[in-house]
Amino acid sequence: MQNEKYLRLLAKEYPNIPSIQGELIRLKGLGKLPKGTEYFFSDLHGEDDAFIHMLRSASGNIRVKIDERFDGELSEDEQNHLANLVYQPENVLRIMRNDGRADPQWLAYAVSRLIELCRHISVKYRRGAIEEKMPEEYASILRELLFTDTTDPFRRDYNSEVISYIAESEIVWDFIIGLCVMIQKVCVNVVHIIGDIFDRGNGPHKIMEELIDFGNVDVQWGNHDALWMGAAAGNLVSMCCVLRVGIGYNTFDTFEHGYGLNLRALSAFAQEVYGDDPCERFRPKTLYQNIYDQVEPDLAARMQKAVAILQFKLESQMLDRNPEWGIPERNVLRRTDFRRMVFKDGDQELPLLDTNFPTIDPDDPARLTPAEEELLRSIEGSFLASETLRRHVDFLYATGSTYLRANGNLLYHGCVPLTEDGEFDGLTMDGKFYAGRELFDYVERQMINAYYDRDGSEDHRKAVDFMWYTWIGPLSPLFGKSKMSTFENYFVADKAVRKEVYNPYYTLYEDPEMCNKILEEFDVPAETGHIFNGHVPVKIKDGETPLKGGGKLYVIDGGISKAYQPKTGIAGYTLIFNSHALALAEHTTFSEIENDMGSYTPKLTVTEEMPRRILTEDTDEGAALRERMTDLEELMDAYSKGLIKEERL
């Protein structure tokens, strides 16, 4: 027996042949169930209200299920009210309780309707999968209510009595909330987040808590995620970038309330150094209003300028020590004459739009002042002391990767870097060229090493530095543009100098053959597989479509972020893959969703019907089941030959 040690461990769980035979029958039955529904989201960018509603409503699918089950039985208003209860149980129950409408009769009615809805949604899943999503403290009651035959009048009366007891007890409020959360989780089998949870919006910490609580989640890291992961790994430039971007979008609540980052030292430094500077180029956008940490726009502008200059200095130092990245042109301080106040772009010398740089030494622009060094120590200490940030980044590493192959499809956030003629492009690091899938694997290893090694070695220092490259590097598969023109956008008027050029990938992915080439590079079947991609907003209002490469590739960044909605014309996509089809849900703004009082369903477009209904045996889970059955059959053979002693009944 080649796997004797493993089989002996397995024998502790299945001690004899009858126990194996029973499990084999169960596993074969599971394979014949329809596959669970997968939901794909991308580029959430801190929009917690919109995303959490999409997740809890299964992108409108729960409202569809309510209509399926209660059509002709409940009015439209009653169905909408039930949908609202499922989506926001705490809020609805509080309103009903305050209004005096939540009497035992209404509570019994609500529990009964929720049980019926849960039973309807659960019909295609195995019992064990449903039980896993039950609130633990009420699992025994829910088993009785969900898995009994209600066609029998005695059982029906029994269920009614149990529901009446619940409605009159103190547990009813918590029971209803737990049941609503269970319905949400049953309706959404797997959640795939194709990158960029962070930045721009004010609630990435709330999104992270929702994902952690939801459970069955994976994340394909985006460059904005990598930025926060880099900050948690100790990359000082990433810390400054996080602060600069957040201040620029007025998301102070994220910093201080969400992650406990102390910005007092930055505020004091900005006031002292830039107190007389209007900092017009650094005025924050006001898409979001802070509840806990309101900062005056003038102070926010000074804070943004202070941390931006600190960022540029640290970037310059890091680029000096990492020439192998091949981007010396991004050392913008070295291209700026701070005596003549001009930025050099080739043969051009362009005047700076802001000429107040009290902390910059024209002879050594990357040198930190003593006050900046002290400020940097405060910033570093605050990031590294944030327990919430560490817990969230731990989750990103535990559930995340640069790419994922899932049920015959390929998921990644940014791009597969390509040359103009369609060859895989990449980086040469330590004498080895990485491109295609090898580039993704290399980037992932470096990101893991940066966070977990922490041994103080040169390799670890380089990995921590590399976290910044994943955020902004031209050949980073998480980014995919020639540059991020932060310095030019602040200080140079010429739009041509600011222009950021997309990697050729974003043109070549219109070709189905190129999509097939990418799928084959990642060992995904090109005939049936798809690529699910985020990162670049799809401008629906300009006639763009999320389907590329003849339907082989889906770009599902439709603008859930408020910052992108004027460009896209919608408020994001959800891609849904159930046992019948692939479909795109096209969303409206969250303010409109709120005003619909539970009736909202997105515009749903079926993009591809499956040739036959997909069963669990056709999926990755099915492959795992077959592997398990092979192991059990090998153990049964060992029992039958006496190689391992079985326990007799």
XYZ file of C-alpha atoms in Angstrom:
649
model
C 0.000 0.000 0.000
C 1.585 3.264 -1.161
C -0.729 5.393 1.012
C -0.789 3.149 4.080
C -0.266 5.983 6.566
C -3.098 8.012 5.057
C -5.410 4.985 4.829
C -4.843 4.160 8.480
C -5.852 7.714 9.386
C -8.920 7.375 7.157
C -9.758 4.085 8.869
C -10.340 5.961 12.135
C -13.290 7.685 10.443
C -14.496 4.609 8.496
C -13.575 1.602 10.648
C -15.206 -1.131 8.526
C -16.546 -1.987 5.073
C -20.249 -1.205 5.813
C -19.337 2.319 6.966
C -17.431 2.842 3.703
C -20.277 1.480 1.586
C -22.732 3.846 3.242
C -20.459 6.830 2.626
C -19.906 5.840 -1.021
C -23.651 5.781 -1.592
C -23.973 9.228 -0.005
C -21.153 10.700 -2.072
C -22.541 9.296 -5.320
C -25.908 10.846 -4.487
C -24.335 14.240 -3.813
C -22.803 14.210 -7.255
C -26.265 14.113 -8.838
C -27.444 17.335 -7.165
C -27.408 20.567 -9.235
C -24.308 22.705 -8.779
C -24.551 25.557 -6.286
C -24.935 29.119 -7.512
C -21.724 31.152 -7.747
C -21.783 34.955 -7.482
C -18.938 37.055 -8.870
C -18.317 40.658 -7.744
C -15.512 43.018 -8.662
C -14.131 46.441 -7.722
C -16.203 47.089 -4.612
C -13.999 50.046 -3.631
C -15.411 50.488 -0.152
C -19.079 50.812 -1.226
C -20.390 48.888 1.750
C -24.099 49.766 1.549
C -24.428 48.796 -2.119
C -22.342 45.633 -1.885
C -23.898 44.353 1.335
C -27.354 44.825 -0.176
C -26.290 42.930 -3.315
C -24.892 40.104 -1.210
C -27.824 39.847 1.189
C -30.374 40.038 -1.637
C -28.399 37.589 -3.806
C -28.346 40.401 -6.378
C -32.142 40.438 -6.457
C -32.523 36.656 -6.696
C -34.167 36.348 -3.276
C -36.949 38.634 -4.474
C -37.367 36.332 -7.509
C -37.552 33.302 -5.199
C -40.196 35.047 -3.077
C -42.278 35.609 -6.196
C -41.840 31.964 -7.247
C -43.007 30.659 -3.887
C -45.732 33.174 -2.979
C -47.153 34.272 -6.340
C -50.940 34.393 -5.955
C -50.616 33.953 -2.203
C -49.033 37.275 -1.197
C -49.596 40.703 -2.766
C -46.707 42.649 -4.320
C -46.474 44.828 -1.211
C -46.421 41.785 1.071
C -43.720 40.171 -1.044
C -41.653 43.375 -0.936
C -42.048 43.574 2.823
C -40.870 39.971 3.180
C -37.871 40.740 0.946
C -36.957 43.740 3.104
C -37.167 41.567 6.204
C -34.716 39.071 4.681
C -32.295 41.800 3.551
C -32.378 43.964 6.696
C -33.912 41.943 9.544
C -32.532 44.117 12.350
C -33.906 47.343 10.821
C -37.315 45.927 9.898
C -37.808 44.306 13.312
C -36.799 47.513 15.087
C -39.345 49.518 13.071
C -42.097 46.949 13.632
C -41.308 46.780 17.339
C -41.243 50.561 17.772
C -44.545 50.905 15.912
C -46.184 48.252 18.070
C -46.956 46.046 15.054
C -44.704 43.140 16.028
C -47.274 41.237 18.087
C -47.092 37.407 18.449
C -49.497 36.948 15.534
C -47.303 38.970 13.142
C -44.139 37.310 14.451
C -45.616 33.831 13.913
C -46.668 34.886 10.406
C -43.141 36.167 9.666
C -41.458 32.986 10.948
C -43.858 30.818 8.932
C -43.206 32.740 5.690
C -39.459 32.674 6.239
C -39.511 28.907 6.851
C -41.478 28.385 3.616
C -39.050 30.601 1.686
C -36.020 28.827 3.147
C -37.491 25.431 2.258
C -38.139 26.627 -1.321
C -34.605 28.006 -1.788
C -33.005 24.920 -0.201
C -34.608 22.345 -2.436
C -31.606 21.756 -4.728
C -28.992 21.508 -1.947
C -27.973 18.561 0.174
C -29.254 18.588 3.724
C -25.750 18.861 5.190
C -25.050 22.037 3.193
C -28.222 23.610 4.593
C -27.411 22.572 8.155
C -23.954 24.159 7.881
C -25.641 27.544 7.360
C -28.082 27.254 10.260
C -27.526 29.449 13.337
C -26.008 26.923 15.705
C -28.204 27.763 18.695
C -31.415 27.136 16.732
C -30.275 24.263 14.514
C -32.387 21.598 16.256
C -35.589 23.673 15.912
C -34.835 24.520 12.283
C -34.248 20.868 11.406
C -37.708 20.091 12.727
C -39.339 22.932 10.802
C -37.474 22.550 7.504
C -37.050 18.815 7.058
C -40.433 17.431 8.100
C -43.226 16.402 5.710
C -45.828 19.168 5.962
C -48.323 17.259 3.802
C -49.101 15.199 6.900
C -51.742 17.143 8.902
C -50.285 16.088 12.269
C -46.824 17.286 11.266
C -48.344 20.502 9.944
C -50.108 21.119 13.254
C -46.889 20.298 15.109
C -44.947 22.867 13.063
C -47.617 25.493 13.688
C -47.433 24.877 17.428
C -43.632 25.167 17.426
C -43.831 28.432 15.469
C -46.415 29.797 17.928
C -44.144 28.960 20.859
C -41.244 30.732 19.120
C -43.374 33.820 18.405
C -44.346 34.168 22.068
C -40.827 33.665 23.415
C -37.976 36.092 23.975
C -35.807 34.319 21.399
C -38.086 35.283 18.507
C -36.133 38.420 17.539
C -32.812 36.634 17.408
C -34.424 33.603 15.756
C -35.851 35.687 12.885
C -32.533 37.466 12.344
C -30.678 34.139 12.285
C -33.209 32.663 9.860
C -32.905 35.656 7.516
C -29.102 35.403 7.511
C -29.424 31.685 6.803
C -31.663 32.399 3.777
C -29.094 34.883 2.473
C -26.313 32.310 2.770
C -28.295 29.450 1.260
C -29.228 31.511 -1.786
C -25.589 32.442 -2.459
C -23.522 29.262 -2.482
C -20.090 30.745 -3.247
C -18.886 34.352 -3.440
C -15.941 35.242 -5.661
C -14.494 38.748 -5.181
C -12.391 39.571 -8.248
C -10.358 42.265 -6.584
C -10.343 45.794 -5.212
C -12.290 45.779 -1.965
C -10.448 48.897 -0.754
C -10.131 52.630 -1.489
C -12.474 55.410 -2.629
C -15.489 54.347 -0.546
C -15.829 54.755 3.216
C -16.708 51.183 4.201
C -14.077 48.607 3.173
C -13.831 47.496 6.807
C -17.586 46.796 6.827
C -17.303 44.821 3.582
C -14.489 42.760 5.088
C -16.558 41.956 8.172
C -19.477 40.898 5.964
C -17.229 38.608 3.901
C -15.614 37.082 6.978
C -19.050 36.394 8.451
C -20.424 35.011 5.177
C -17.852 32.255 5.046
C -17.710 30.662 1.589
C -15.625 33.378 -0.069
C -12.510 33.627 -2.199
C -10.664 36.778 -3.307
C -8.508 37.383 -6.357
C -6.330 40.250 -5.200
C -6.588 43.601 -6.945
C -3.953 46.327 -6.882
C -5.916 48.327 -4.283
C -6.045 45.241 -2.046
C -2.292 44.776 -2.566
C -1.757 48.364 -1.455
C -3.394 47.716 1.934
C -1.736 44.301 2.184
C 1.605 46.021 1.559
C 0.872 48.501 4.335
C 0.107 45.627 6.718
C 3.366 43.936 5.636
C 5.341 47.035 6.643
C 5.835 48.772 3.280
C 6.141 52.459 4.216
C 5.317 53.722 0.723
C 2.118 51.652 0.733
C 1.139 53.187 4.082
C 1.554 56.691 2.657
C -0.354 55.742 -0.517
C -3.230 54.361 1.548
C -3.455 57.624 3.491
C -3.118 59.825 0.404
C -5.855 58.018 -1.539
C -8.210 57.907 1.450
C -7.740 61.577 2.323
C -8.273 62.431 -1.338
C -11.699 60.774 -1.188
C -12.536 62.114 2.285
C -12.752 58.656 3.866
C -11.510 59.545 7.347
C -14.071 57.243 8.973
C -12.305 54.280 7.355
C -8.995 55.261 8.903
C -9.904 56.258 12.419
C -13.203 54.483 13.110
C -12.703 51.447 10.869
C -9.024 50.664 11.482
C -8.039 52.777 14.463
C -5.297 54.615 12.552
C -4.174 57.699 14.455
C -3.825 60.691 12.113
C -3.102 63.312 14.762
C 0.635 63.418 14.021
C -0.070 63.882 10.303
C -2.625 66.593 11.047
C -0.204 68.488 13.300
C 2.653 68.167 10.804
C 0.460 69.378 7.916
C -0.716 72.401 9.889
C 2.802 73.327 10.910
C 4.428 72.903 7.487
C 1.581 73.906 5.155
C -0.499 76.151 7.423
C -0.212 79.118 5.034
C -0.523 77.000 1.863
C -4.016 76.780 0.284
C -3.014 73.386 -1.234
C -5.510 73.884 -4.059
C -4.194 70.883 -5.996
C -4.982 68.665 -3.013
C -8.614 69.492 -2.249
C -10.417 66.233 -1.358
C -13.352 64.884 -3.342
C -16.498 64.865 -1.223
C -18.366 61.815 -2.503
C -18.633 60.541 1.081
C -19.623 62.253 4.310
C -17.858 61.207 7.492
C -19.938 60.447 10.575
C -17.253 59.983 13.223
C -14.199 61.872 11.943
C -15.136 65.071 10.155
C -12.098 66.976 8.905
C -12.242 70.455 7.437
C -11.427 70.488 3.689
C -8.555 72.958 4.190
C -6.883 70.699 6.738
C -7.574 67.602 4.621
C -5.868 69.281 1.643
C -2.781 70.056 3.743
C -2.699 66.505 5.105
C -2.949 65.081 1.598
C -0.078 67.235 0.335
C 2.090 66.356 3.326
C 1.641 62.607 2.893
C 1.964 62.847 -0.909
C 5.392 64.497 -0.652
C 6.393 61.861 1.903
C 5.220 59.158 -0.517
C 7.229 60.578 -3.444
C 10.390 60.720 -1.333
C 10.009 57.111 -0.199
C 9.204 55.979 -3.743
C 12.387 57.632 -4.988
C 14.473 55.824 -2.381
C 12.809 52.496 -3.183
C 13.264 52.869 -6.938
C 16.935 53.672 -6.388
C 17.436 50.362 -4.556
C 15.341 48.250 -6.994
C 16.706 48.989 -10.492
C 15.664 45.509 -11.688
C 12.056 46.735 -11.893
C 13.110 48.680 -14.977
C 11.099 51.842 -14.324
C 13.611 54.605 -13.517
C 11.273 57.084 -15.225
C 8.864 56.744 -12.289
C 11.463 58.320 -10.021
C 9.655 61.609 -10.502
C 11.653 63.569 -7.938
C 14.818 62.851 -9.928
C 13.080 64.332 -13.008
C 12.109 67.558 -11.239
C 14.269 70.668 -10.911
C 13.128 72.180 -7.619
C 15.199 75.319 -8.131
C 13.651 76.206 -11.464
C 10.342 74.480 -10.564
C 10.050 72.438 -13.759
C 9.298 68.788 -14.502
C 11.388 67.167 -17.222
C 9.612 64.966 -19.766
C 12.027 64.011 -22.491
C 13.156 67.262 -24.114
C 10.312 69.202 -22.492
C 10.510 71.236 -19.316
C 7.057 71.762 -17.895
C 6.324 74.329 -15.153
C 5.001 72.959 -11.861
C 1.456 73.959 -10.896
C 2.481 74.127 -7.224
C 5.858 75.532 -6.184
C 5.688 75.387 -2.384
C 7.971 72.554 -1.227
C 9.340 73.546 2.184
C 10.545 69.993 3.027
C 12.368 69.276 -0.241
C 16.110 69.828 -0.600
C 16.740 70.655 -4.306
C 20.136 68.927 -4.088
C 18.677 65.732 -2.573
C 14.888 65.785 -3.064
C 14.364 62.259 -1.654
C 15.960 63.059 1.709
C 13.550 63.062 4.640
C 13.630 65.906 7.136
C 13.884 64.984 10.850
C 10.217 65.970 11.266
C 9.204 63.712 8.364
C 11.174 60.821 9.857
C 9.327 61.304 13.135
C 5.986 61.490 11.308
C 6.822 58.306 9.400
C 7.522 56.455 12.649
C 4.095 57.507 13.904
C 2.383 56.369 10.691
C 4.225 53.033 10.710
C 3.396 52.385 14.345
C -0.272 53.124 13.783
C -0.601 50.740 10.818
C 1.328 47.911 12.441
C -0.673 48.252 15.682
C -4.073 47.965 13.959
C -5.535 44.618 15.027
C -8.491 45.068 12.664
C -6.210 45.634 9.679
C -4.165 42.564 10.539
C -7.288 40.417 10.915
C -8.645 41.619 7.580
C -5.347 41.097 5.781
C -5.036 37.632 7.369
C -8.408 36.856 5.779
C -7.259 38.170 2.386
C -4.231 35.894 2.492
C -6.212 32.903 3.774
C -8.883 33.142 1.070
C -7.007 34.929 -1.692
C -4.617 34.511 -4.597
C -3.510 36.283 -7.753
C -5.756 34.000 -9.832
C -8.196 31.145 -9.361
C -9.419 28.299 -11.514
C -12.994 27.571 -10.478
C -15.362 25.116 -12.175
C -13.665 25.403 -15.551
C -13.268 29.179 -15.476
C -10.297 31.490 -14.843
C -10.572 34.433 -12.446
C -8.109 37.309 -12.026
C -8.384 41.011 -11.345
C -6.127 42.959 -13.696
C -4.578 41.463 -16.802
C -2.166 38.952 -18.250
C 0.568 41.336 -19.481
C 1.056 41.004 -23.245
C 3.306 42.493 -25.893
C 1.831 44.304 -28.889
C 2.122 41.127 -30.972
C 0.291 39.010 -28.411
C 3.163 37.272 -26.626
C 3.222 36.962 -22.848
C 5.199 39.830 -21.344
C 6.772 39.935 -17.919
C 9.610 40.689 -15.529
C 13.177 39.470 -15.210
C 13.930 38.996 -11.511
C 17.131 37.459 -10.152
C 18.092 36.439 -13.692
C 14.832 34.603 -14.486
C 12.099 35.825 -16.832
C 8.544 35.452 -15.528
C 5.565 35.773 -17.864
C 2.063 34.339 -18.226
C 1.062 32.021 -15.420
C 4.625 32.009 -14.025
C 4.380 35.779 -13.516
C 1.179 35.398 -11.466
C 2.808 32.642 -9.409
C 5.925 34.749 -8.823
C 3.882 37.779 -7.727
C 1.853 35.616 -5.335
C 4.993 34.104 -3.773
C 6.492 37.547 -3.238
C 3.289 38.828 -1.637
C 3.196 35.836 0.708
C 6.872 36.209 1.594
C 6.424 39.914 2.335
C 3.700 39.254 4.913
C 4.812 36.007 6.515
C 8.624 35.764 6.405
C 9.561 38.805 8.531
C 13.060 37.430 9.074
C 14.890 40.668 8.307
C 16.716 39.111 5.360
C 17.511 40.867 2.090
C 14.985 38.610 0.314
C 12.285 39.679 2.753
C 13.134 43.369 2.310
C 12.891 42.965 -1.456
C 9.547 41.178 -1.117
C 8.191 44.011 1.048
C 9.383 46.557 -1.529
C 7.785 44.483 -4.283
C 4.374 44.951 -2.671
C 4.489 48.518 -3.992
C 5.269 47.239 -7.509
C 2.143 45.039 -7.467
C 0.097 48.208 -6.866
C 1.641 50.393 -9.543
C 4.115 48.454 -11.702
C 3.580 48.458 -15.497
C 3.978 44.674 -15.697
C 2.130 43.857 -12.488
C -0.818 41.595 -13.421
C -2.794 43.427 -10.733
C -2.339 46.823 -12.467
C -1.667 46.681 -16.218
C -0.940 50.280 -17.204
C 2.206 52.117 -18.240
C 2.204 54.173 -15.044
C 0.084 55.723 -12.340
C 0.471 59.457 -12.968
C 0.008 60.635 -9.386
C 2.795 63.227 -9.412
C 1.892 64.511 -12.885
C -1.784 64.845 -11.968
C -0.891 67.013 -8.992
C 1.791 69.195 -10.534
C 1.740 69.188 -14.369
C -0.895 70.782 -16.606
C -0.033 68.920 -19.828
C -2.584 66.089 -20.199
C -0.302 64.184 -22.570
C 2.249 63.799 -19.773
C -0.446 62.520 -17.436
C -1.733 59.901 -19.887
C -1.719 56.333 -18.596
C -1.500 53.735 -21.388
C -3.222 50.392 -20.893
C -1.324 47.170 -21.532
C -1.997 45.668 -25.007
C -4.030 43.007 -23.182
C -6.970 45.405 -23.051
C -7.135 45.511 -26.851
C -6.087 41.954 -27.623
C -8.687 40.384 -25.313
C -11.311 41.197 -27.931
C -9.852 38.283 -29.952
C -11.319 34.870 -28.985
C -8.058 33.177 -29.944
C -6.131 35.329 -27.489
C -8.602 34.414 -24.753
C -8.103 30.741 -25.631
C -4.328 31.199 -25.466
C -4.647 32.654 -21.957
C -6.982 29.875 -20.814
C -4.575 27.224 -22.084
C -1.659 28.968 -20.330
C -3.531 28.471 -17.038
C -4.626 24.882 -17.840
C -8.293 25.822 -18.209
C -10.273 24.120 -21.025
C -10.412 26.663 -23.854
C -13.470 25.086 -25.502
C -15.760 25.597 -22.517
C -13.863 27.936 -20.182
C -14.268 31.661 -19.589
C -12.147 34.444 -18.118
C -13.763 36.578 -15.410
C -11.953 39.890 -15.072
C -12.320 43.183 -13.195
C -10.228 46.341 -12.860
C -11.369 48.444 -15.853
C -14.889 49.937 -15.658
C -17.168 49.064 -18.561
C -18.652 52.278 -19.998
C -22.138 51.070 -20.814
C -23.324 54.592 -21.592
C -20.672 54.799 -24.339
C -21.829 51.560 -25.917
C -19.249 49.248 -24.335
C -20.181 45.689 -23.399
C -18.820 43.547 -20.556
C -18.456 40.582 -22.939
C -15.148 40.410 -24.765
C -13.514 37.846 -27.019
C -16.788 36.600 -28.458
C -18.146 35.853 -24.989
C -14.983 34.121 -23.722
C -14.117 36.956 -21.317
C -16.324 38.929 -18.919
C -15.301 42.286 -17.446
C -17.574 42.704 -14.442
C -16.411 46.094 -13.158
C -19.504 48.105 -13.994
C -19.056 50.936 -11.537
C -20.269 49.971 -8.072
C -17.920 52.763 -6.933
C -19.600 56.177 -6.963
C -16.408 57.629 -8.431
C -16.927 55.570 -11.609
C -20.691 55.776 -12.073
C -20.612 58.968 -14.211
C -18.279 57.096 -16.582
C -20.124 53.772 -16.679
C -23.763 54.853 -16.505
C -24.680 51.989 -14.130
C -23.778 50.948 -10.583
C -22.014 47.647 -11.056
C -22.492 44.063 -12.180
C -22.945 40.737 -10.525
C -22.059 37.724 -12.636
C -24.182 34.724 -11.665
C -23.324 31.135 -12.600
C -25.996 28.622 -11.630
C -26.699 25.098 -12.859
C -28.562 26.407 -15.925
C -26.728 29.467 -17.237
C -24.332 32.366 -16.937
C -26.121 35.669 -16.376
C -25.218 39.293 -15.716
C -27.168 41.339 -13.197
C -26.899 45.059 -14.007
C -27.442 47.256 -10.966
C -28.768 50.732 -10.351
C -27.517 53.124 -7.666
C -27.998 52.200 -4.028
C -30.140 55.291 -3.366
C -32.632 54.001 -5.941
C -32.491 50.513 -4.423
C -33.290 51.939 -0.974
C -36.290 53.824 -2.332
C -37.724 50.671 -3.940
C -38.651 49.288 -0.492
C -37.719 45.689 -1.301
C -39.146 45.505 -4.820
C -35.799 46.102 -6.529
C -34.503 43.472 -8.898
C -31.601 44.237 -11.228
C -31.742 43.923 -14.992
C -30.802 40.282 -15.575
C -29.378 39.150 -18.909
C -28.680 35.473 -19.589
C -25.454 35.473 -21.580
C -24.960 31.741 -22.022
C -27.294 28.781 -21.539
C -25.596 25.568 -20.478
C -26.096 22.663 -22.933
C -27.504 20.653 -20.014
C -28.032 21.282 -16.335
C -24.701 21.237 -14.506
C -24.550 18.763 -11.647
C -22.211 18.691 -8.684
C -20.331 15.802 -10.305
C -19.383 18.182 -13.167
C -17.709 20.707 -10.825
C -14.540 21.044 -8.751
C -16.539 19.743 -5.810
C -17.438 16.698 -7.917
C -13.744 16.075 -8.614
C -13.089 16.208 -4.868
C -15.943 13.739 -4.291
C -14.469 11.318 -6.836
C -11.061 11.580 -5.194
C -12.661 10.835 -1.846
C -14.479 7.827 -3.292
C -11.209 6.506 -4.764
C -9.574 6.757 -1.341
C -12.493 4.951 0.292
C -12.457 2.205 -2.328
C -8.720 1.749 -1.702
C -9.386 1.474 2.037
C -12.190 -1.028 1.407
C -9.789 -3.084 -0.724
C -7.219 -2.994 2.093
C -9.878 -4.239 4.524
C -10.953 -7.025 2.181
C -7.340 -8.222 1.762
C -6.607 -8.031 5.466
C -3.895 -5.399 4.997
C -5.704 -3.192 7.508
C -7.841 -4.737 10.225
C -11.443 -3.579 10.225
C -13.597 -3.231 13.303
C -16.309 -5.849 13.263
C -19.911 -4.841 13.852
